GROMACS .gro file of C-alpha atoms in nm:
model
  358
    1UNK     CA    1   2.181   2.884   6.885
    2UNK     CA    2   2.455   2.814   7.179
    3UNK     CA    3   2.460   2.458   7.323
    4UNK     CA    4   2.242   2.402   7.598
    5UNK     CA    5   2.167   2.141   7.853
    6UNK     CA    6   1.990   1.804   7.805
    7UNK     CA    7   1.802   1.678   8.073
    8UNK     CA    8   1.780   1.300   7.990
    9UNK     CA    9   1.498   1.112   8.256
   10UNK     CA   10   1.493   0.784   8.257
   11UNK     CA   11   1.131   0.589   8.322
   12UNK     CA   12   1.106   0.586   8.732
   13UNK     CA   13   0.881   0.266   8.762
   14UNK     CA   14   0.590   0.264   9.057
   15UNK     CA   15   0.763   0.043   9.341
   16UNK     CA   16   1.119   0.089   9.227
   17UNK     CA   17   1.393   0.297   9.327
   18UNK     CA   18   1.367   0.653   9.128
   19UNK     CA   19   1.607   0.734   8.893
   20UNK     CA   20   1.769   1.114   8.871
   21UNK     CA   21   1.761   1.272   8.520
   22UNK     CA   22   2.104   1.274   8.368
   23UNK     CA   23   2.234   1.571   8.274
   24UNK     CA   24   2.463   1.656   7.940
   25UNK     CA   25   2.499   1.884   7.697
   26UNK     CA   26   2.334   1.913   7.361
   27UNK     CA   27   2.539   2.063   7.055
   28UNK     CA   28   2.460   2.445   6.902
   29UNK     CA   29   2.182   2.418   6.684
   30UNK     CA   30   2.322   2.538   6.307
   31UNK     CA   31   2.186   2.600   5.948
   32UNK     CA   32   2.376   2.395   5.669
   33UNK     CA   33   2.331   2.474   5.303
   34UNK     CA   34   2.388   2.172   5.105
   35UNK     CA   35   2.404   2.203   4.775
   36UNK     CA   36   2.197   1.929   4.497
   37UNK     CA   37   2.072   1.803   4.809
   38UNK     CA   38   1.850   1.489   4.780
   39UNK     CA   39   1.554   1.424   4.997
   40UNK     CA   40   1.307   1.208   5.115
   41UNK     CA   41   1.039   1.374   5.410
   42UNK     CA   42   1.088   1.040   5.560
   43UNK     CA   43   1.442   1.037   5.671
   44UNK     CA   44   1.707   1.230   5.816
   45UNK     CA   45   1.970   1.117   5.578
   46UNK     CA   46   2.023   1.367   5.316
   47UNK     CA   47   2.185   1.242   4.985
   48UNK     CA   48   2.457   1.495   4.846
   49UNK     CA   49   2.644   1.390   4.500
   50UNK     CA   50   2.848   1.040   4.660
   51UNK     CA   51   2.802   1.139   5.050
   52UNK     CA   52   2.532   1.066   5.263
   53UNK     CA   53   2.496   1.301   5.547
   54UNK     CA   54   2.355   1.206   5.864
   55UNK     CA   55   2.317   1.315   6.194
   56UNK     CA   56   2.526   1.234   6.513
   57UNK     CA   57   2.306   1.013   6.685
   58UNK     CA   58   2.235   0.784   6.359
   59UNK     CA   59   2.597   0.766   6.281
   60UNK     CA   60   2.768   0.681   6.525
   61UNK     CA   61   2.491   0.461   6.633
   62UNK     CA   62   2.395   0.274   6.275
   63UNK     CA   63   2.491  -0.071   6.442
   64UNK     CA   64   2.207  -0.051   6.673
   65UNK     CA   65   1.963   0.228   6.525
   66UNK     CA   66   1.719   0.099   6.297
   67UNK     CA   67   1.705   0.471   6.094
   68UNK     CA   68   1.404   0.491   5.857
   69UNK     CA   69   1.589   0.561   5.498
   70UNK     CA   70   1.266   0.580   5.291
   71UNK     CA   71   1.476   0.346   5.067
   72UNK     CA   72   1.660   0.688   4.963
   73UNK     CA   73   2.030   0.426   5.080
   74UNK     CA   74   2.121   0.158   5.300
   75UNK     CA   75   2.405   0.129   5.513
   76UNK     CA   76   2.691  -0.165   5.415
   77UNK     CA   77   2.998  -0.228   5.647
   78UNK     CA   78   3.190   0.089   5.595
   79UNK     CA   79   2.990   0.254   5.378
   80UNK     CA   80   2.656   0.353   5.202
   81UNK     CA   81   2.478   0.279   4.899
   82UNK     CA   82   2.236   0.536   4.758
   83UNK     CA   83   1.939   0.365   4.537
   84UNK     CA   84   1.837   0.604   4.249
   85UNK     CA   85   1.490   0.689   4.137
   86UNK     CA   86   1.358   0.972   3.967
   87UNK     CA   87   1.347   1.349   4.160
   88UNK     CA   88   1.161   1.653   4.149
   89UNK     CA   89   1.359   1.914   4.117
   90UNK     CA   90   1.328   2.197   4.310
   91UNK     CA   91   1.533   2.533   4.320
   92UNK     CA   92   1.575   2.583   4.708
   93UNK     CA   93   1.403   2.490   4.992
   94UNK     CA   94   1.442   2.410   5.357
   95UNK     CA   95   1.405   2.084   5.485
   96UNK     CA   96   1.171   2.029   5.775
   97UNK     CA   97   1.173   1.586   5.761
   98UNK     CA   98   1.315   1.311   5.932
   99UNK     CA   99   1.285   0.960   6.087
  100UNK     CA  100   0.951   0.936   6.197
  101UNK     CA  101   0.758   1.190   6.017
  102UNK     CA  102   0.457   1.048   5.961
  103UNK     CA  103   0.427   0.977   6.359
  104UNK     CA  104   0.237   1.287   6.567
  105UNK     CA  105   0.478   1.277   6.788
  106UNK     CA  106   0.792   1.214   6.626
  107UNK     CA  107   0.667   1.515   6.389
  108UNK     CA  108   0.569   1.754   6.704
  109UNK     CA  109   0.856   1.712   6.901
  110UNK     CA  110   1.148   1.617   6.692
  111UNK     CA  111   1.073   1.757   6.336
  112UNK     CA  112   0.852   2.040   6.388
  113UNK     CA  113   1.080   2.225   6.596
  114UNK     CA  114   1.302   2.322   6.280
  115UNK     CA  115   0.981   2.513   6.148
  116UNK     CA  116   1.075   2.772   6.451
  117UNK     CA  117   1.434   2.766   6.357
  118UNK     CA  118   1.350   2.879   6.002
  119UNK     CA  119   1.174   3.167   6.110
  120UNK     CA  120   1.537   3.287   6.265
  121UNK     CA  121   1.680   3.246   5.934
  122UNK     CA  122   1.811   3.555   5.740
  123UNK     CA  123   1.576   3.747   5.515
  124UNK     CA  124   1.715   3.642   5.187
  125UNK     CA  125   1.578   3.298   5.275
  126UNK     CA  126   1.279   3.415   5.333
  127UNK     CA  127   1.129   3.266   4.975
  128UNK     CA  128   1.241   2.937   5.055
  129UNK     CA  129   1.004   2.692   5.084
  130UNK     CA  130   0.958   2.441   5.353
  131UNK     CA  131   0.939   2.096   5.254
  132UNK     CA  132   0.705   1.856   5.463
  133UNK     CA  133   0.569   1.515   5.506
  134UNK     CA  134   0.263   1.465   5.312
  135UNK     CA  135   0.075   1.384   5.651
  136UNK     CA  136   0.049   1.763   5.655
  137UNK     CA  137  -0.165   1.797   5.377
  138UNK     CA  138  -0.385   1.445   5.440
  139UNK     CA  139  -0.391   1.488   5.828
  140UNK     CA  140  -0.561   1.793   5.978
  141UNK     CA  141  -0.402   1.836   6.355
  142UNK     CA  142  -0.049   1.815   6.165
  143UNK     CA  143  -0.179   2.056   5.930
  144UNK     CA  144  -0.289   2.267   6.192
  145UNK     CA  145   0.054   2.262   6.382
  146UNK     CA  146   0.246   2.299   6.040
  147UNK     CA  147   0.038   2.593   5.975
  148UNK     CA  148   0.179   2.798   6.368
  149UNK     CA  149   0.538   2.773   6.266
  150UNK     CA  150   0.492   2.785   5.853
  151UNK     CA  151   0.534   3.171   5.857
  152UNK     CA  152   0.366   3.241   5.514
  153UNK     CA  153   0.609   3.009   5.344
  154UNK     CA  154   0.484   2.844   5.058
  155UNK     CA  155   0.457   2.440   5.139
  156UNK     CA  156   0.598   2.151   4.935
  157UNK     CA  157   0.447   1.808   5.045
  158UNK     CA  158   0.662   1.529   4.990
  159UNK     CA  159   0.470   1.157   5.023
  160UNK     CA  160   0.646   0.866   5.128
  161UNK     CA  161   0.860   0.709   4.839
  162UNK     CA  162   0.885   1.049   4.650
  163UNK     CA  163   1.206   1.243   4.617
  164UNK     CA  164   1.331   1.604   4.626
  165UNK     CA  165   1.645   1.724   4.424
  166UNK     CA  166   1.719   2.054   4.525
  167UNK     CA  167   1.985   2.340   4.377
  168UNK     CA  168   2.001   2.492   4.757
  169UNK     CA  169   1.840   2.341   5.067
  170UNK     CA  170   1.863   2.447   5.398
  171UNK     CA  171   1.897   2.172   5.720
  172UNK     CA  172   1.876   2.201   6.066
  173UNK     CA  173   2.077   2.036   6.329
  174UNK     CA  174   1.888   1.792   6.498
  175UNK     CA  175   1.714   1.921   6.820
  176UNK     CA  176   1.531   1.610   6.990
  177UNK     CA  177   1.645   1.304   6.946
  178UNK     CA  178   1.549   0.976   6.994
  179UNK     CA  179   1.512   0.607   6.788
  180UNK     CA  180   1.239   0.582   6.602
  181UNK     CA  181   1.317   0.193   6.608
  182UNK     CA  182   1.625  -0.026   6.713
  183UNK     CA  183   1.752  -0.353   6.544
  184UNK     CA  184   1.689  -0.712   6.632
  185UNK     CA  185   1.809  -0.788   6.980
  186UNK     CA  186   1.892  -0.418   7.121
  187UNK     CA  187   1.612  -0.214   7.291
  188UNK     CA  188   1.593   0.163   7.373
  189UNK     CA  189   1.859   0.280   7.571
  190UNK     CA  190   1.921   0.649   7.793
  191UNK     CA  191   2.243   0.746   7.539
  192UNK     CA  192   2.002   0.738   7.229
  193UNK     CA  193   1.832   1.066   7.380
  194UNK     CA  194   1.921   1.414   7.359
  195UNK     CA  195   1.752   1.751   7.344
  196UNK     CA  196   1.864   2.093   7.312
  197UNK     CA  197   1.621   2.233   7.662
  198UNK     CA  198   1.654   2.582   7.573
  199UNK     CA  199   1.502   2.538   7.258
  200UNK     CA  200   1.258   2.319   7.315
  201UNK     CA  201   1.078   2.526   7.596
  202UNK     CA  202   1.060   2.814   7.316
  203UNK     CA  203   0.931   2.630   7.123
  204UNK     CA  204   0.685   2.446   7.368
  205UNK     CA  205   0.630   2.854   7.474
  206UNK     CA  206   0.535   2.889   7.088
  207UNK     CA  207   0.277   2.613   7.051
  208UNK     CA  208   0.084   2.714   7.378
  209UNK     CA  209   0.068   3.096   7.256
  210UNK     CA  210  -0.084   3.017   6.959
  211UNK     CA  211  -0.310   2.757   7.076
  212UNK     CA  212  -0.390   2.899   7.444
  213UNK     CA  213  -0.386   3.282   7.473
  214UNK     CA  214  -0.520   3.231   7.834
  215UNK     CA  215  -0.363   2.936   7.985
  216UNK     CA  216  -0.389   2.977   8.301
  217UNK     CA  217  -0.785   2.987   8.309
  218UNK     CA  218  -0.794   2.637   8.149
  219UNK     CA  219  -0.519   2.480   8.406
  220UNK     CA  220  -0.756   2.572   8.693
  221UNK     CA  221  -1.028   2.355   8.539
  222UNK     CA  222  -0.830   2.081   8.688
  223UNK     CA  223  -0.948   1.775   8.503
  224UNK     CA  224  -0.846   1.383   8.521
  225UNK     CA  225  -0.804   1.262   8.206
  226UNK     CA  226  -0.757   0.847   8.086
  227UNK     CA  227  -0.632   0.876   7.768
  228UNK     CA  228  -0.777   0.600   7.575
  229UNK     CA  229  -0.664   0.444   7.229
  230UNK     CA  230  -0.876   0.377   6.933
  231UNK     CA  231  -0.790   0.011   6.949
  232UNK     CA  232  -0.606   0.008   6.569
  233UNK     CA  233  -0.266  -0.148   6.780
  234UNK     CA  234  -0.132  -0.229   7.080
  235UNK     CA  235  -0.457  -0.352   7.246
  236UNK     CA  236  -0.468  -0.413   7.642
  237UNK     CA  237  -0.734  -0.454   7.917
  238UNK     CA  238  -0.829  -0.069   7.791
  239UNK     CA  239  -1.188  -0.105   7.957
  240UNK     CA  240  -1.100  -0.266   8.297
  241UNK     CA  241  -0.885  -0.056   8.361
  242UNK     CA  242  -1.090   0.257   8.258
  243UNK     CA  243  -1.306   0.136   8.538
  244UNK     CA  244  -1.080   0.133   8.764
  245UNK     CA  245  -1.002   0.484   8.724
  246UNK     CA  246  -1.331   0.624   8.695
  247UNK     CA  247  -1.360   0.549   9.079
  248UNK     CA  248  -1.063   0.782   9.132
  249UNK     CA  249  -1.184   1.061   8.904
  250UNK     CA  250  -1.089   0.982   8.594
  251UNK     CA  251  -1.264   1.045   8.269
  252UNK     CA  252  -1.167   0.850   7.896
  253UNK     CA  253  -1.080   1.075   7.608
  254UNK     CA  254  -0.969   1.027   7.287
  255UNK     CA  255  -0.766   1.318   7.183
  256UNK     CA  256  -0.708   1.152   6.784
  257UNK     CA  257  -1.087   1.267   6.746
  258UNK     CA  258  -1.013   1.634   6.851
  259UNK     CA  259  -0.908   1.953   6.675
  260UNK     CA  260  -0.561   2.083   6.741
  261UNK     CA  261  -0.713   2.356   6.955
  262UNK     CA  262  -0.934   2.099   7.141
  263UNK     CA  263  -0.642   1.886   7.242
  264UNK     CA  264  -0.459   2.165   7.366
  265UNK     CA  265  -0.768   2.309   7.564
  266UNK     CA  266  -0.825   1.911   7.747
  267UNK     CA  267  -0.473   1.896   7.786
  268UNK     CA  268  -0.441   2.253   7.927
  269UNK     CA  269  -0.686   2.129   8.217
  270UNK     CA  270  -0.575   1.816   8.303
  271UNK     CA  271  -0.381   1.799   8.596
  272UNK     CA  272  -0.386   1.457   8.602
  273UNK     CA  273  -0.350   1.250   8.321
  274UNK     CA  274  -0.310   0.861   8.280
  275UNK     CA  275  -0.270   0.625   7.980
  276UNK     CA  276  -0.097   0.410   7.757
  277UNK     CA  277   0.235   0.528   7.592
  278UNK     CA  278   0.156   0.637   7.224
  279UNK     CA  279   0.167   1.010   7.043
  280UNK     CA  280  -0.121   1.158   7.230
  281UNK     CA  281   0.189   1.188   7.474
  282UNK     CA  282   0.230   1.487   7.272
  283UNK     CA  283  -0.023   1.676   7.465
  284UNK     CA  284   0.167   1.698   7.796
  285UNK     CA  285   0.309   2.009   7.621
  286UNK     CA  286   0.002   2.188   7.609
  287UNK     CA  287   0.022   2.182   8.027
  288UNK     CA  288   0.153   2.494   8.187
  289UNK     CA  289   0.121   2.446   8.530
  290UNK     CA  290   0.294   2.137   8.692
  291UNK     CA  291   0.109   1.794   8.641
  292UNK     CA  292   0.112   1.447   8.733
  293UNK     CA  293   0.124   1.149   8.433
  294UNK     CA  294   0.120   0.793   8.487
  295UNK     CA  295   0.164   0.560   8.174
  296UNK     CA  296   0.312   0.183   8.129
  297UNK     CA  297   0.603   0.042   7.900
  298UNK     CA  298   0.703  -0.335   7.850
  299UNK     CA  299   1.026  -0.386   8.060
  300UNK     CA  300   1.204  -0.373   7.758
  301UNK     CA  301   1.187   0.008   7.696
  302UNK     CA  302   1.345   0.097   8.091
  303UNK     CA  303   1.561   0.318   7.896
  304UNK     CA  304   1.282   0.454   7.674
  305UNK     CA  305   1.380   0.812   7.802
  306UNK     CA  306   1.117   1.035   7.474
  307UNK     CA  307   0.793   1.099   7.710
  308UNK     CA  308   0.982   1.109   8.094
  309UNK     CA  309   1.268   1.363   7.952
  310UNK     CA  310   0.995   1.587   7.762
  311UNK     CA  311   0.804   1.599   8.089
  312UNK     CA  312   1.129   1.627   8.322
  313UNK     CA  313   1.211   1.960   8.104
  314UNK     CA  314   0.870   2.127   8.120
  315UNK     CA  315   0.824   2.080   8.509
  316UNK     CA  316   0.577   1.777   8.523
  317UNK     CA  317   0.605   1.415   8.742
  318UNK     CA  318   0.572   1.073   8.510
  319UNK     CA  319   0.571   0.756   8.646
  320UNK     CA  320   0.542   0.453   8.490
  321UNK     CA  321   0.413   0.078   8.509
  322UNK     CA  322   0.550  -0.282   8.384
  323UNK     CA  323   0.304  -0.449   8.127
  324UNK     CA  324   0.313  -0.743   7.996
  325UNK     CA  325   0.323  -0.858   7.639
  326UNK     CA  326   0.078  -1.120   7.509
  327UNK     CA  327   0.368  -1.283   7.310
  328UNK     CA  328   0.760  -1.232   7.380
  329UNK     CA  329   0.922  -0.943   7.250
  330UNK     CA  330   1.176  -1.007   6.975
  331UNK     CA  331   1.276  -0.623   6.879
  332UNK     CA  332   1.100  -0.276   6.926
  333UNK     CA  333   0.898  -0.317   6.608
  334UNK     CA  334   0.729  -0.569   6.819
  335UNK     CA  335   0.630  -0.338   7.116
  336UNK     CA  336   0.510  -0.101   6.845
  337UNK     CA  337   0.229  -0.347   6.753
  338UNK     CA  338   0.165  -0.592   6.970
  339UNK     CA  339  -0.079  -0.630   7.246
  340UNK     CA  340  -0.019  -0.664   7.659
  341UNK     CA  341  -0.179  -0.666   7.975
  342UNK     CA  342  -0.147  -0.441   8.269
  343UNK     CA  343  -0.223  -0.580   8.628
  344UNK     CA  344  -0.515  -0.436   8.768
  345UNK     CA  345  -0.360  -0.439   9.130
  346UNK     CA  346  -0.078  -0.236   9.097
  347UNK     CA  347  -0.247   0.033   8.863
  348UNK     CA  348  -0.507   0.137   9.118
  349UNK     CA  349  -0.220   0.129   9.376
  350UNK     CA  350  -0.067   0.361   9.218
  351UNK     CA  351  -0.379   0.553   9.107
  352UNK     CA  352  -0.394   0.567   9.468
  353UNK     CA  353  -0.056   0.701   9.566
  354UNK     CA  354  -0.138   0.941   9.246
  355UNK     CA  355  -0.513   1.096   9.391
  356UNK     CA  356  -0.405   1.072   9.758
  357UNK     CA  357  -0.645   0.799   9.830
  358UNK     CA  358  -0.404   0.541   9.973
   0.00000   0.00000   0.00000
């Protein structure tokens, strides 16, 4: 596919001065054959005889990128060192894995993507078969997504730790982009992100075909939805402030406890949604009609640009809040586990300023 344009949004905190998206533009999107390719589902390194191929974003930015490698190689000043364990060998396939894959949303938006691509391939690939984390197999809404894009293709599940050697395999250019984590003392910043916006509406298009075949019956439901967390990480003042919102119209949900079709259908009718920053982010996607979204990052992540560009692109507002960490952040690991607070005061204001209220 041509290059397109990336629309990069930064987070535009409640109270602060809003920042314009950024504008660039992302590469074509191309199909490499790589020949005794080896793989982990887990990374988006690709091992090939002595040379390690990588994407753009993870090269030139190994200094600060913490990439996941699935101990498949590490990086060493100037070059790479490839650890060796045993491989299934496979004849061809096409790779659909990468940094992140065992996250919903890393695997919706970032890896999933090159499931449409292969469907554009030529007919004599047509046999190959995709190869996938194993998520997709032990986890039924990515089973469910794999299954809109998987095209009849037979399915090779690849768990964490667990190689591929394959004779031909097929890669994609990367299409979203973003960290998955960065190193001790750096934190997310705007050049990290990229996305190619052409593609991803089709394939945004895609997902709410399959899942919605009359989408604009559920946007007129018009719901308010607090997107609540099941408390495994990153645990806040979840009930206070569900409180808080129920007096502006807002109802919890828990979209991990939903079928794929379910999330898309609450999603579909929201046109209002609040809540913390996590995967169910994902389901802003499902949203046809332009919505509102309020969620909160540590100060840290300013430049986190994943959930505000996503929205930016598919016509919706995000706004976000300040929390505050229980303990000091050391690197983004950190802000991936740990717990925080977020001030009552200023999330009804801005529930306020959200609803109309004020």
């Amino acid at each position: 596919m041509p290059p397109s344009d990336a629309t990069i949004a930064q987070p535009n905190f409640a109270g602060a001065v809003a920042v314009a998206p950024l504008l660039h533009t992302h590469p074509k999107l191309q199909a490499h054959v790589l020949r005794g390719a080896i793989v982990s589902a887990y990374t988006s390194g690709i091992v090939c005889d002595d040379r390690l191929a990588l994407p753009d974003d993870v090269r030139e930015g190994q200094h600060r990128v913490l990439t996941d490698n699935d101990n498949l190689f590490h990086f060493e000043p100037g070059h790479s060192v490839r650890y060796k364990y045993p491989c299934t060998k496979l004849k061809n396939a096409i790779f659909i894995g990468g940094s992140g894959a065992y996250n919903w949303y890393h695997f919706v938006i970032e890896i999933l993507p090159k499931a449409l691509l292969a469907q554009m391939l030529p007919a004599a690939y047509a046999d190959y078969p995709l190869v996938v984390p194993e998520e997709c197999r032990s986890i039924p809404s990515f089973a469910e997504v794999l299954a809109i894009f998987a095209g009849g293709r037979e399915i090779t599940y690849l768990p964490k730790g667990k190689y591929l050697q394959v004779e031909e395999l097929i890669a994609f250019d990367e299409i979203s982009t973003g960290p998955d984590n960065v190193k001790v003392g750096f934190w997310p910043e705007v050049g990290d992100y990229s996305q190619h916006d052409d593609f991803m509406r089709t394939y945004v298009d895609a997902l709410r075909a399959a899942l919605l075949p009359d989408q604009h019956a559920q946007a007129n439901n018009a719901k308010r939805i607090f997107l609540i967390r099941p408390g495994v990480r990153r645990n806040y003042n979840q009930d206070a402030l569900v409180e808080i919102a129920a007096k502006y119209g807002f109802a919890p949900h828990d979209p991990s406890g939903l079928s794929l079709a379910a999330q898309a259908r609450l999603f579909a009718s929201a046109e209002m949604i609040i809540g913390p920053s996590g995967a169910a982010w994902v389901g802003m996607a499902f949203r046809q009609d332009p919505a509102q979204f309020l969620s909160w990052l540590p100060a840290e992540y300013r430049q986190f640009c994943s959930y505000a560009s996503l929205a930016a692109i598919l016509g919706h507002e995000m706004r976000f809040l300040e929390t505050t960490p229980d303990r000091p952040l050391k690197w983004s690991g950190d802000a991936y586990t740990g717990g925080y607070q977020l001030a009552p005061e200023p999330f009804e204001r801005a529930l306020q300023h959200m609803t109309g209220a004020a």
